[in-house]
Amino acid sequence: VTPNPPGSKLIVFNGSGTSDINVASSALGDGFHGEGTQCMALDCVNADCPAATPTPTFCSVCTPTPTAAPTSSPTPTVTATPTTTPVPCVRPSPGSTLAAEPGRFVVNSTCDGDDASPGDRSCATSSGECTLRAAIEESNFEAAENIIAFNIGAGPQTITPDYRPLPDVSAPVIIDGTTQPGFAGSPIIELSGARTSNNTNGLSIRAGPSTVRGLVINDFESFDQYDSLVGNGILLASDSNTVEGNLLGLDITGQIAKPNTNGVSIVDASHNRIGGLSSAARNIASGNEGMGIKITGASVSNSLLGNYVGTDSSGTTAVRNLYAGIWVEDDASDNQIGGKEAGAGNLISGNYNYGLAVAGQNARRNIVQGNRVGTDASGGNSIKNAIGIEILSASENTVGGPISGQGNLISGNGQGLVIGAPDFSATGNKVQGNLIGTDVTGSARLPNTDSGVSISYTPGNLIGGPNPGEGNVISGNGDFGVAIVYERAVGNIVQGNLIGTDITGTLELGNGASGVEILEAPGNTVGGSIAQSGNVIAGNGSGVSIHGAYATGNSVQGNRIGVDSAGNALPNIAHGVFIYDRASGNSIGGTDGAPNTIAYNNGDGVRVESAIGEYRKRADANSIRANSIHSNSGKGIDNVAGGNNELTPPTVRTTDPASGTACPGCAVDVFSDDADEGRIYHGSTMADATGHWTFPGAVTGPNVTATATSRCGTSEFSAPVPISPASPTPTTTASPTPSAVPGRFAPYQAYPVGSWPESVATGDFTGDGLKDVAMSTSYYASPNDWKVFLFVQQPDGTLDCPIPYSTHHGGGDTMALTAGDLNNDGYTDLALATVNGTEVFYQQSGTLQPGVLVSSDLEGDVDITDVNGDRVNDIVESNPDIRLLLGTGSGFSTPTIISSQGIGEVELGDVTGDRRIDIVGTRGDVLVFQQQPDGNFGAPASYRDANGSRYSTLEVADVTGDHRQDVIATVWGNSPNSKLEVFPQNQLGTLDAPAIYSTLDLPGPVEAADINGDGRQDVVVVHDGYQRAGVYLQNSDGRLSSEEVYQIPYASSYRPNGVAIGDINNDGALDIAISDYNNGLIVLRQNASSPTPTATPTPTATTGATPTPTPTGVHDAAALKISVPNDGGASRPIDVRVQNLGDHSESMGVYADVTPPGGPSNPYGCAPSGRVLATTVTVAPGKKTTVSSASLSFACANAAGARGKAFTIVAVADAHGDDAAACGPGQLQSMPCYNALASDDSNPSNNRMTRSCCKAGQ
C-alpha cells in the first residue's frame, strides 16, 4: 500500500520468479495488502494504483513504475498478496453524468472507490462514479435524512467491498435497493462480504432513524459469533431504524445460503423495526452461521414483524440459521416478536438449534405473538427447529395471549417450547392462547417430536390461565404435552388448557406420553380451585404423571381427565393420574371444592405405585379426595407395590346412614357409583379411635363406596355396597396383606423408602404394646438418604407409612440398628451405628425422639444388652475397635476398648456357660471374647470348621434345645460351598465342632426366633441375590430341619442387608422384616394356615372373635375386647382355638365369658352377657381344633352411651388339673411359652399374660 500505513510490516521473500502465496487473513489481521517489485493479481483500491493503469471494467491491477536497473542482479523480492480473482465492477457509461440532487445519492457503480471530496454533496470518486462507499461517506456529512438510491445498469448487481468495511452510517439515511431498475418485488442489489476480511459488517447503522430496504446482504462473518458488533449483515447500534424487504444470509435468488454470522444484530438500540405488516416489508433472515436476528444489550421496544427466519423466500423450504433464528439476550426487554395484526407474525422455522430464544436474567417483558414456529408459511407442514422457543433464565416474558391473533403456532419442532434456567431464574413467564403440536386450524396433528411445553429447573411460570382465551391447545406432540422437571421447578401452574384434544376439546389429538409430566418437581399446580382453571387432559398416554423423590406437594385439581370438554368419554390410553417412583405428598382433588373428573381411562383412574425392583422407589402420602372417579377400565384408585403404603380401604357396613370401619383417625370420603368406583362425592367424616365411622348425609347409590385417608395417603375404594333400605347387608373389604397360601408365610409385601436400606429392627417404639419396624438407609442421592424410618404398627395390624428421622451420619453405608431399653424407663429405644458414633433415639411420649450421639468415631455394628449384670442395658460397638459403653440409666460411660481390632458384626450372649455376657464376632473365624469375673474380656477364642471356612454373618441363640446359647455362622458363596453352621455350646463352656447344614447360594443376614410357636428357637437366613428367605425349624432332637425357602423380590445387587423378626401384624405369630437394598422394607407375614408346629408338652388355647384371634395358655385367660358396634347388632361367633402341644391326647374344658360395657351390672342394656360357650373337647397330640359359640349379636339398647366402650370376652382352656407349670422329674422350666395380647385392646395391662412350659432335661 502506498504509502505504508502506520504499523504495517514488510514481508520480504528471497527467490526468483513469480509465486502466488496464500495467507490466511486471521494471521495477518484485517485489510492485508501486498506490495513490492511485483504486484500479482492484486485488486487494489483505486487510489493505491498509478493513474496510468486504470482499465475500463476492472478495479486497477497495480503495475509498478519501472526503475533503473541495479548495478548488480539481486534476488527479486516478492511480497505476499491475495490470490482472489479480480471481480469486475460495473461503471456508468463513458461520458455520462449524474444530475446533482440535494439529499439523494444514486449509486451507479459496483466499484468500491471512496468519495473524492466527502462533504461536497456530490457522490463521485476520483473516476467520477458514485459507489456505495462514496454515497455513505457523502451522506454522513448531511444532518438531514438522505436517500441512497441505485441505478447500476439493469437487473441484479453485486457490490463487493475490497478488503475493508464500508463506512459506518453516522447520519440518518434511507438505503433503498428497491430503486434499482428491474426491481420487481425481490431484492436485486447484493452486498457481498466475500472480499472483505472477517470481523466486518455489511452495513453498520449508528445513526437513526435510518432505513435499509431491498438489499441482499451476505458473506459477512466474524471469528467470534458471540461478538455482536461484527459479522452482521446489518448492525443496528442506534435507535428508531427500519430494516425491511431484505435477504440476509441468502443469495440473490433467496434459495441458497451465503451466510453472515448474524443476519441483523440490534445492540444497545431501541425502537427499531425489523420487517413490517406487508409482504414487501418482509425480511428473509436465513442461512446465517449464528442468528438470523439478534437483539442484545440494553435494547428495548424493538419490533420484529412479518419476517421469514430460517426458510427460503417462499417459506416452504428450510435454509437454516445454524444457532438460532431469533436470539434475544442480556438486558433486552419489552421487545415485540410478532403481533396480533394481520401480517405481523414471523415465520421462524428450519433453524438448526433454536427458533426463538430469550436468554438472560434481565431479558424481561418481551412479547412473542402471532408467529408460526416450526411450520411452513401455510401452517400445515413441518419445517423443524430443534427447539421452537426457549426462554432461558429470562423472566416475565409472554408467549401468546388471550386475544385473537396473539397466539403462536408452535408445531413441527423437536421440542415445542422450553422454559429453563441453570440458575433457576426463569420465572413469571406466561404461555397463553397458543397451538402447540397441531396445525394452524387446531384440528390435525403437526407434532413437536419431543414435548409440547417443557419447564425445567425454574419456578413460577404460567401455562394457560382461567380466563377466556388464555388456555393453550397442547396436543399431538410426540412425547409429553407439558413437562415440569427437576427440583427447582416449583410453583408452576398449568391451567385452562386442552391437552390431548383438538381446538374444540372434543376430538382426540393425544400426546405420545403423558398429558402433563411432573418429574422431580415440587409444589406445582395442574388446574386449580378457581372457576375455569381446570384442564381437559384426554387422549394421551397417561393424563397426569408425577414421579421422582422431589415430586412432592403438587396439586391436581378441577381437571377433566379422560373426558372431553363436554364430559363425554375421551380416554387416556393408560391411567388418568399415575404417581410413582418416590413421589410423595401430592394432592389429587380435595375437599375444598376443586375435585377432578377422572373417568373412562383405559388403565386405572389414579394409580399410585412404588416401583418394586427398581431401586427403592417409594410413593406414599398422596391424597386422592373428593374427585368424581368412575368408568375406568382398571380400578378407580389402585395402590400398587406399596403405593400409599397400601393403606387398608374402609368397609361400608350400612347405607342408611352410611357407616362402616376404617383405619382409626382416618378421614373417610363417601361416594355413590353404579359400579365400584366413586362417581358422586357426597362428603367426608372421620373414623373414631376404634375405627368406626358414620356419615350423616344422604347417599344416592345405586352403590355406596368409600375411601380412607391418613398421612400415609388415600386408600383404594372400598367394596361397593348397594343401597337396600329394607335390610342393609354388612360387607367387608380385603386387607392389603397378601392372602394365605400353602406354606408358612404369605407372599411378601414391600415398602420402598426411596433410598438404600441398610439395617432393620423390630420393637415397640411407641409404647402401645404393638411391634413396630425401624429401618435405616444410606446413600442414594435422595432426600431419604441417611435416615431412620419408623413404620408404626396400627391397631388393625397394618404398618403406617414411615416416619423419617434425620441422623448424624455423614457417609459410608453402616447404619446398623438395634433395639433395647437404653435409659431404664421400660420403653424400647433404638441405637444406630453411624460414621460419627452411636446415635440413640430415645422413646418418649409414644414416639422416638431425635437422635443424640453417645460416642464418636466410625461404627460398623452395635448391639444392646445388660453386659455387666447391673440390670441396665449397655452398648457394644465394633469397627474399628470393639468398645463397651456401660449404661447408667441416664447416659453412658466413656467407652472401654475391648480389642483394638474390629470384628464387623457384633453379637452378644452367654456362649461360655458362666452366666456372663460374652462378645462374639468374626474376622473370618468365629471369635469369642469371654467376659471375666472382673468384667474385663479375655483374648478371643477362635473357631472354624474342619474345612477352614470363613464366616460372614453370625447369630447367638439356643438352637440345639439344651438351654445353652450357641453360635450360628454363615459361609458365603454358591452352593455347595455355601453353608449354615451351628457351633453348639457344650457343658464345659466352649463351642463344639459345628453341625453343618446345606443352604442356598449366598447366605446373608441371619436371626433366630421361635417362628412356629413351639418354644424352640429357629433360624432365619436371607440369601443375597437369590431372592429367597430361608427358615430352619428346630426339631425336638435339637437339630435343624431342612431349609424352607420363601420368595422375596429380585435384587439386582446381592444386598438384602438386614433381617429382624417380630409380630408386626398383631396376630400372635412372628413375621420376618428384611431391609432390602433394592426394594425397601420387605415383610413376610405368617399365614393363618401355617403347618402345625412340632409338639411340646403344654397344650394351649387361643380366643378369637372378629378381629383376629389371640393365643392364651392353659389355666390362664386373656381378654379380647370388642368395641360397641355402630350398626347396633353385628352378628358373629366367638371362636376358641385349642392346641395340644403335648405328647398324648388331652381332654380340655373350653369356656368363654362376655362382660358387657360398664361391667356385670350392664348399665347400657347390652347383650350378650355372661357365659356364651361351655364345652369339652379332646385334642390329639400336636393337633389343634376350633370351638365356636353360637352366632352372637353384640348390641346395646343405649348405644350412644356405650359408644367408645367395649365388650370383654375371656376364654379359658382347662386341661383338668394337668398343670404343666409344675415341671416333673427330669424336666426343666423354660422361658415363657406365650406372650399374649388381645388385639382390640391397646392397654397391655388388660390382657397380657405369660405362661411357663416344661421341656425334657438332660
mmCIF file with all atom_site columns, C-alpha atoms in Angstrom, residues 734-739:
data_model
loop_
_atom_site.group_PDB
_atom_site.id
_atom_site.type_symbol
_atom_site.label_atom_id
_atom_site.label_alt_id
_atom_site.label_comp_id
_atom_site.label_asym_id
_atom_site.label_entity_id
_atom_site.label_seq_id
_atom_site.pdbx_PDB_ins_code
_atom_site.Cartn_x
_atom_site.Cartn_y
_atom_site.Cartn_z
_atom_site.occupancy
_atom_site.B_iso_or_equiv
_atom_site.pdbx_formal_charge
_atom_site.auth_seq_id
_atom_site.auth_comp_id
_atom_site.auth_asym_id
_atom_site.auth_atom_id
_atom_site.pdbx_PDB_model_num
ATOM 1 C CA . ALA A 1 734 ? -59.942 -57.407 51.930 1.00 0.00 ? 734 ALA A CA 1
ATOM 2 C CA . SER A 1 735 ? -56.868 -56.259 53.793 1.00 0.00 ? 735 SER A CA 1
ATOM 3 C CA . PRO A 1 736 ? -53.847 -55.425 51.630 1.00 0.00 ? 736 PRO A CA 1
ATOM 4 C CA . THR A 1 737 ? -51.963 -58.145 53.486 1.00 0.00 ? 737 THR A CA 1
ATOM 5 C CA . PRO A 1 738 ? -51.495 -60.950 50.926 1.00 0.00 ? 738 PRO A CA 1
ATOM 6 C CA . SER A 1 739 ? -53.959 -63.776 51.271 1.00 0.00 ? 739 SER A CA 1
#
